[in-house]
PDB file of C-alpha atoms in Angstrom:
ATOM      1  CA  UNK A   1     106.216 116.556  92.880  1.00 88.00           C
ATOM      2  CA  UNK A   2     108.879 119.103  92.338  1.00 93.00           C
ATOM      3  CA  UNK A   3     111.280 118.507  89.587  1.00 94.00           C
ATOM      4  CA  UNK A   4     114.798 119.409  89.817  1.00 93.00           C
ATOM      5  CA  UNK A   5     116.773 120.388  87.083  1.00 93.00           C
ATOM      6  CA  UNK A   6     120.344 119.814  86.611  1.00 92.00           C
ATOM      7  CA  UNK A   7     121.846 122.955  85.116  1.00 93.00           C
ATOM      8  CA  UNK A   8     125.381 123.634  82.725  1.00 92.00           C
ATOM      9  CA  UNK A   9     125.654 127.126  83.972  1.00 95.00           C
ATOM     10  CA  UNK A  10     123.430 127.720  87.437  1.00 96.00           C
ATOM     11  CA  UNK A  11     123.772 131.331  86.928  1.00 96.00           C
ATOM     12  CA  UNK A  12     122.647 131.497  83.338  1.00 96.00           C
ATOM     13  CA  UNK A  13     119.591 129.639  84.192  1.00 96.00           C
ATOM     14  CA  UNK A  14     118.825 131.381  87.392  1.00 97.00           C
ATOM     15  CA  UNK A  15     118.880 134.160  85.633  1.00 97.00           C
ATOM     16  CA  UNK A  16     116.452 132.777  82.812  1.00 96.00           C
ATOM     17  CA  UNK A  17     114.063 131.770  85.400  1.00 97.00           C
ATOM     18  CA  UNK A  18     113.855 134.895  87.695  1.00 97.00           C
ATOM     19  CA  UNK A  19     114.312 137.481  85.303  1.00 96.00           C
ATOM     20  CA  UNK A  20     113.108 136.446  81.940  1.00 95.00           C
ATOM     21  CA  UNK A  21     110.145 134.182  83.217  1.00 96.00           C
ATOM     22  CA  UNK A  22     109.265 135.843  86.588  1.00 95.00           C
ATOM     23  CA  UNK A  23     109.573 132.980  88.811  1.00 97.00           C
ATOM     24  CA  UNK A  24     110.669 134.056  92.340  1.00 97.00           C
ATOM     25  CA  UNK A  25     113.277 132.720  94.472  1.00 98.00           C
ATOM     26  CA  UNK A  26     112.042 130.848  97.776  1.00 97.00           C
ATOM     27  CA  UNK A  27     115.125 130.083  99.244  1.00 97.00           C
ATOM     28  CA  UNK A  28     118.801 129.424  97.513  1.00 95.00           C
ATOM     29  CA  UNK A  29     122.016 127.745  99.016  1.00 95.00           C
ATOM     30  CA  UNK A  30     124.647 130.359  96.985  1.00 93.00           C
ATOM     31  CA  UNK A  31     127.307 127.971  97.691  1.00 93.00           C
ATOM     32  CA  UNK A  32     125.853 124.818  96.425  1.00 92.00           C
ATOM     33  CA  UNK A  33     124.389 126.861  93.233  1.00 95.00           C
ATOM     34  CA  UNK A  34     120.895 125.400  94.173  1.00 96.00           C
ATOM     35  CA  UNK A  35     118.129 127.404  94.560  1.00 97.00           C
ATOM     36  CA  UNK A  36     114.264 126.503  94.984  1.00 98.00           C
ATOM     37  CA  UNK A  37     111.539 128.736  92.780  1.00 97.00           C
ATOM     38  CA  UNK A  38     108.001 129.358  92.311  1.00 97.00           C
ATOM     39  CA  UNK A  39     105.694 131.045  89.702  1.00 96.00           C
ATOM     40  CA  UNK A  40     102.028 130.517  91.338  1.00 93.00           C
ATOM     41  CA  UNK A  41     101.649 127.177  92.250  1.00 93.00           C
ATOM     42  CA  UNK A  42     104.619 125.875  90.345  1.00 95.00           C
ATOM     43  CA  UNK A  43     108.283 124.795  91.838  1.00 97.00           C
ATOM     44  CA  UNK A  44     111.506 123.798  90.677  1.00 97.00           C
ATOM     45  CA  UNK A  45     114.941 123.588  92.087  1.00 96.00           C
ATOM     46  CA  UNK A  46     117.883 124.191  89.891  1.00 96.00           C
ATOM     47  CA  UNK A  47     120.989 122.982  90.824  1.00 95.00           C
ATOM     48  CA  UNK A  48     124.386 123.086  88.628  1.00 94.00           C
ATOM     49  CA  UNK A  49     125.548 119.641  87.156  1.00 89.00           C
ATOM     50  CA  UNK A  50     127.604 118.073  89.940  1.00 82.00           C
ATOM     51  CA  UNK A  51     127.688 114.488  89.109  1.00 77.00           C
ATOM     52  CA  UNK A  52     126.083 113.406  92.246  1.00 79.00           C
ATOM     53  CA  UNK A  53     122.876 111.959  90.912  1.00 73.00           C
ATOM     54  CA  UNK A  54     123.338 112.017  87.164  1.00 74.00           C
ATOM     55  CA  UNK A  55     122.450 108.416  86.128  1.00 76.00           C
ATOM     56  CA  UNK A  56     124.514 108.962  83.197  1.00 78.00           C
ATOM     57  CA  UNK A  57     126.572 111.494  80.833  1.00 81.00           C
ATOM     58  CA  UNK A  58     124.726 114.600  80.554  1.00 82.00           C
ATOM     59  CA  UNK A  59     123.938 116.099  76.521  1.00 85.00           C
ATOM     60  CA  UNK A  60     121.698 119.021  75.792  1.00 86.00           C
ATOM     61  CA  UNK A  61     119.274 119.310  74.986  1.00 89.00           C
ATOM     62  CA  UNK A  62     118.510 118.116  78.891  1.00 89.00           C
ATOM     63  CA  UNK A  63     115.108 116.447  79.646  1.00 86.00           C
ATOM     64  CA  UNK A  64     114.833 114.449  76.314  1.00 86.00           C
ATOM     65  CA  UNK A  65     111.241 113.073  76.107  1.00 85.00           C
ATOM     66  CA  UNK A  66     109.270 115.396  79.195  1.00 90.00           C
ATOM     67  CA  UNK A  67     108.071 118.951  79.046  1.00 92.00           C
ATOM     68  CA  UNK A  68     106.685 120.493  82.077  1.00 94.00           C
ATOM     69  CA  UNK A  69     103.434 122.411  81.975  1.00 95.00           C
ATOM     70  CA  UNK A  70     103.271 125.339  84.026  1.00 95.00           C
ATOM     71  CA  UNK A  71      99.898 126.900  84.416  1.00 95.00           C
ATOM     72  CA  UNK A  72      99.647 130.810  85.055  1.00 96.00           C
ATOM     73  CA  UNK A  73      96.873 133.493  84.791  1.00 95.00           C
ATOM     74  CA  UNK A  74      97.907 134.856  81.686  1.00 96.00           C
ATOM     75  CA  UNK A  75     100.374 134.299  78.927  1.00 95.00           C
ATOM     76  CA  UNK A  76     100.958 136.872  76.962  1.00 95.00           C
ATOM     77  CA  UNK A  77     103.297 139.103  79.606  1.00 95.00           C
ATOM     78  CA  UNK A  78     105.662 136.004  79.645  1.00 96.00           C
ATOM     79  CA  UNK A  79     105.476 135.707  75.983  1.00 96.00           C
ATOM     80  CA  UNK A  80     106.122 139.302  75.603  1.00 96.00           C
ATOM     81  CA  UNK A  81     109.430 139.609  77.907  1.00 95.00           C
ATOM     82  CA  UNK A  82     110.731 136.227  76.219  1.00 96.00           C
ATOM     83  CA  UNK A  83     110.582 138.198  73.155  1.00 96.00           C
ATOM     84  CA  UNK A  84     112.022 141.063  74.205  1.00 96.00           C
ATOM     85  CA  UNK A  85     114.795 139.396  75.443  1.00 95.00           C
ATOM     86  CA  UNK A  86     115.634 137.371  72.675  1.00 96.00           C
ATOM     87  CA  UNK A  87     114.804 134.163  73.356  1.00 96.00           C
ATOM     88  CA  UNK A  88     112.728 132.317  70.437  1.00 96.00           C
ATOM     89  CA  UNK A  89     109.609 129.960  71.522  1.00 97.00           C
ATOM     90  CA  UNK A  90     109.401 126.383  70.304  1.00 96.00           C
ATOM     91  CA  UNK A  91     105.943 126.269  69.808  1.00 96.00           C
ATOM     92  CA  UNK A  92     104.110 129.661  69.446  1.00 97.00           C
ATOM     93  CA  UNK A  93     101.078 130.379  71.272  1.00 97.00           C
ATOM     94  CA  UNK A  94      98.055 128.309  70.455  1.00 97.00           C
ATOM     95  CA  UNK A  95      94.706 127.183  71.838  1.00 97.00           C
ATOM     96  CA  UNK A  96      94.253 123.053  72.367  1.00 94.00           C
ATOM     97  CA  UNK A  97      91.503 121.332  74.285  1.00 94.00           C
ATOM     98  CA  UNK A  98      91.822 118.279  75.636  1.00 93.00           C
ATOM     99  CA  UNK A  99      89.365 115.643  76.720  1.00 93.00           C
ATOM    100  CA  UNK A 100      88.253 114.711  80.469  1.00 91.00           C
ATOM    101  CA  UNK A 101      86.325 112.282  80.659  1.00 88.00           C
ATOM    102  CA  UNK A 102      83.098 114.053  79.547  1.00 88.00           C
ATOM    103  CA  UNK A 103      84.430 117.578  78.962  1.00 93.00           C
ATOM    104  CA  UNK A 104      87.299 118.919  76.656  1.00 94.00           C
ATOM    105  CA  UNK A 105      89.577 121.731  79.083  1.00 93.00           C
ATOM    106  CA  UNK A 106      90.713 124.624  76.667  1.00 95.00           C
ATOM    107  CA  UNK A 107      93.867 125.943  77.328  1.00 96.00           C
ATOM    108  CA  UNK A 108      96.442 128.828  75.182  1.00 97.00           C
ATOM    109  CA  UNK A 109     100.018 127.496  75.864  1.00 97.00           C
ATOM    110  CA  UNK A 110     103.515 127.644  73.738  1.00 97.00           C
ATOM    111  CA  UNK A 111     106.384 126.042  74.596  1.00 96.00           C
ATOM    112  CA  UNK A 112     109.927 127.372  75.296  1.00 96.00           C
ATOM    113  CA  UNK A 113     113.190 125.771  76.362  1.00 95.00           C
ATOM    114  CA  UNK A 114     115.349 126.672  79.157  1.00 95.00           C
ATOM    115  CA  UNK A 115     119.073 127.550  78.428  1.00 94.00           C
ATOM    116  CA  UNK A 116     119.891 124.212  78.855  1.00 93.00           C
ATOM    117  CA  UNK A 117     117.127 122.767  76.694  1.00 93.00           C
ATOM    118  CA  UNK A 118     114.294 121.275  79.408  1.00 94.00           C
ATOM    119  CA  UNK A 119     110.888 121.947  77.383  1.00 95.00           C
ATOM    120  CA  UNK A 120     108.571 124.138  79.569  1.00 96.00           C
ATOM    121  CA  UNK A 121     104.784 124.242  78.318  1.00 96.00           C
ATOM    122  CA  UNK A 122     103.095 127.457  79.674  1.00 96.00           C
ATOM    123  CA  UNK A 123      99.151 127.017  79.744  1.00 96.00           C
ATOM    124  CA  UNK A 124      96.687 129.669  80.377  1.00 97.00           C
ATOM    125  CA  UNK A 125      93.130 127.780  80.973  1.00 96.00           C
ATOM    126  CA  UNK A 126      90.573 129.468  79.129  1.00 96.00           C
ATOM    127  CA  UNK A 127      87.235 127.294  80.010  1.00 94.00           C
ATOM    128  CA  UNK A 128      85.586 123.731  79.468  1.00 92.00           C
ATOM    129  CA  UNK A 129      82.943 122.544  76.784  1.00 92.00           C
ATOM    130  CA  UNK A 130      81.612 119.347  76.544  1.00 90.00           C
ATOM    131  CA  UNK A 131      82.811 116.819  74.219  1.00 87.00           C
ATOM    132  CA  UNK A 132      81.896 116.958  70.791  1.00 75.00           C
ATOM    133  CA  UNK A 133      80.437 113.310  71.089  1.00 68.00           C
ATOM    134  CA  UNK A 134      77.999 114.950  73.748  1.00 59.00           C
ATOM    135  CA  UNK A 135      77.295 118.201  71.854  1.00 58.00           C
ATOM    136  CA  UNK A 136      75.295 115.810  69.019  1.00 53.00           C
TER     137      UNK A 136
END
């Protein structure tokens, strides 16, 4: 699946994505304003708000109620250039492990939001352990 995001200002956000995050362009349609990205494994096409499949009025922040978890090598360059660009974090850094059936999957992720307010969870895996149920 590869979310699309409806964007107020294409350019702004293009710009957010490319430059500030590091995703890379795959291909772009200039005079749509759409263009299709990819950091590692993970896509996303933005698109500037056209009205064309908006199910109804569009208010920021966009994306109420879904964040999208992106999972790269290593955090800390993203959260460095974030920082130096300005751009605060909505959840710092911070480790988390989450059950699997009979292991818990540690991860480091924060959470920023896009210029137009989609919440994007960044994860860095860093290994698995078994549950603490199993561990006594």
């Amino acid at each position: 699946m590869v979310p699309e995001l409806s964007c107020s200002d294409f350019e702004q956000s293009l710009k957010f994505y490319t430059k500030i995050l590091g995703f890379k362009v795959l291909f772009e349609r200039p005079e749509r304003e759409f263009a299709y990205l990819a950091l590692g494994k993970a896509q996303i096409m933005l698109e500037q708000s056209n009205g064309y499949w908006e199910t109804g009025p569009l208010q920021k922040p966009y994306g109420r109620g879904v964040n999208f978890q992106i999972v790269v090598p290593d955090l800390q360059p993203i959260v460095d250039h974030l920082a130096n660009s300005g751009v605060a974090l909505f959840q710092a850094p911070e480790t988390a492990w989450y059950r699997i059936d009979k292991v818990e999957r540690g991860v480091r992720e924060f959470l920023v939001q896009d210029p137009d307010g989609y919440l994007l969870r960044f994860s860095q895996l860093i290994g698995d352990r078994p549950t603490a149920r199993d561990q006594a």
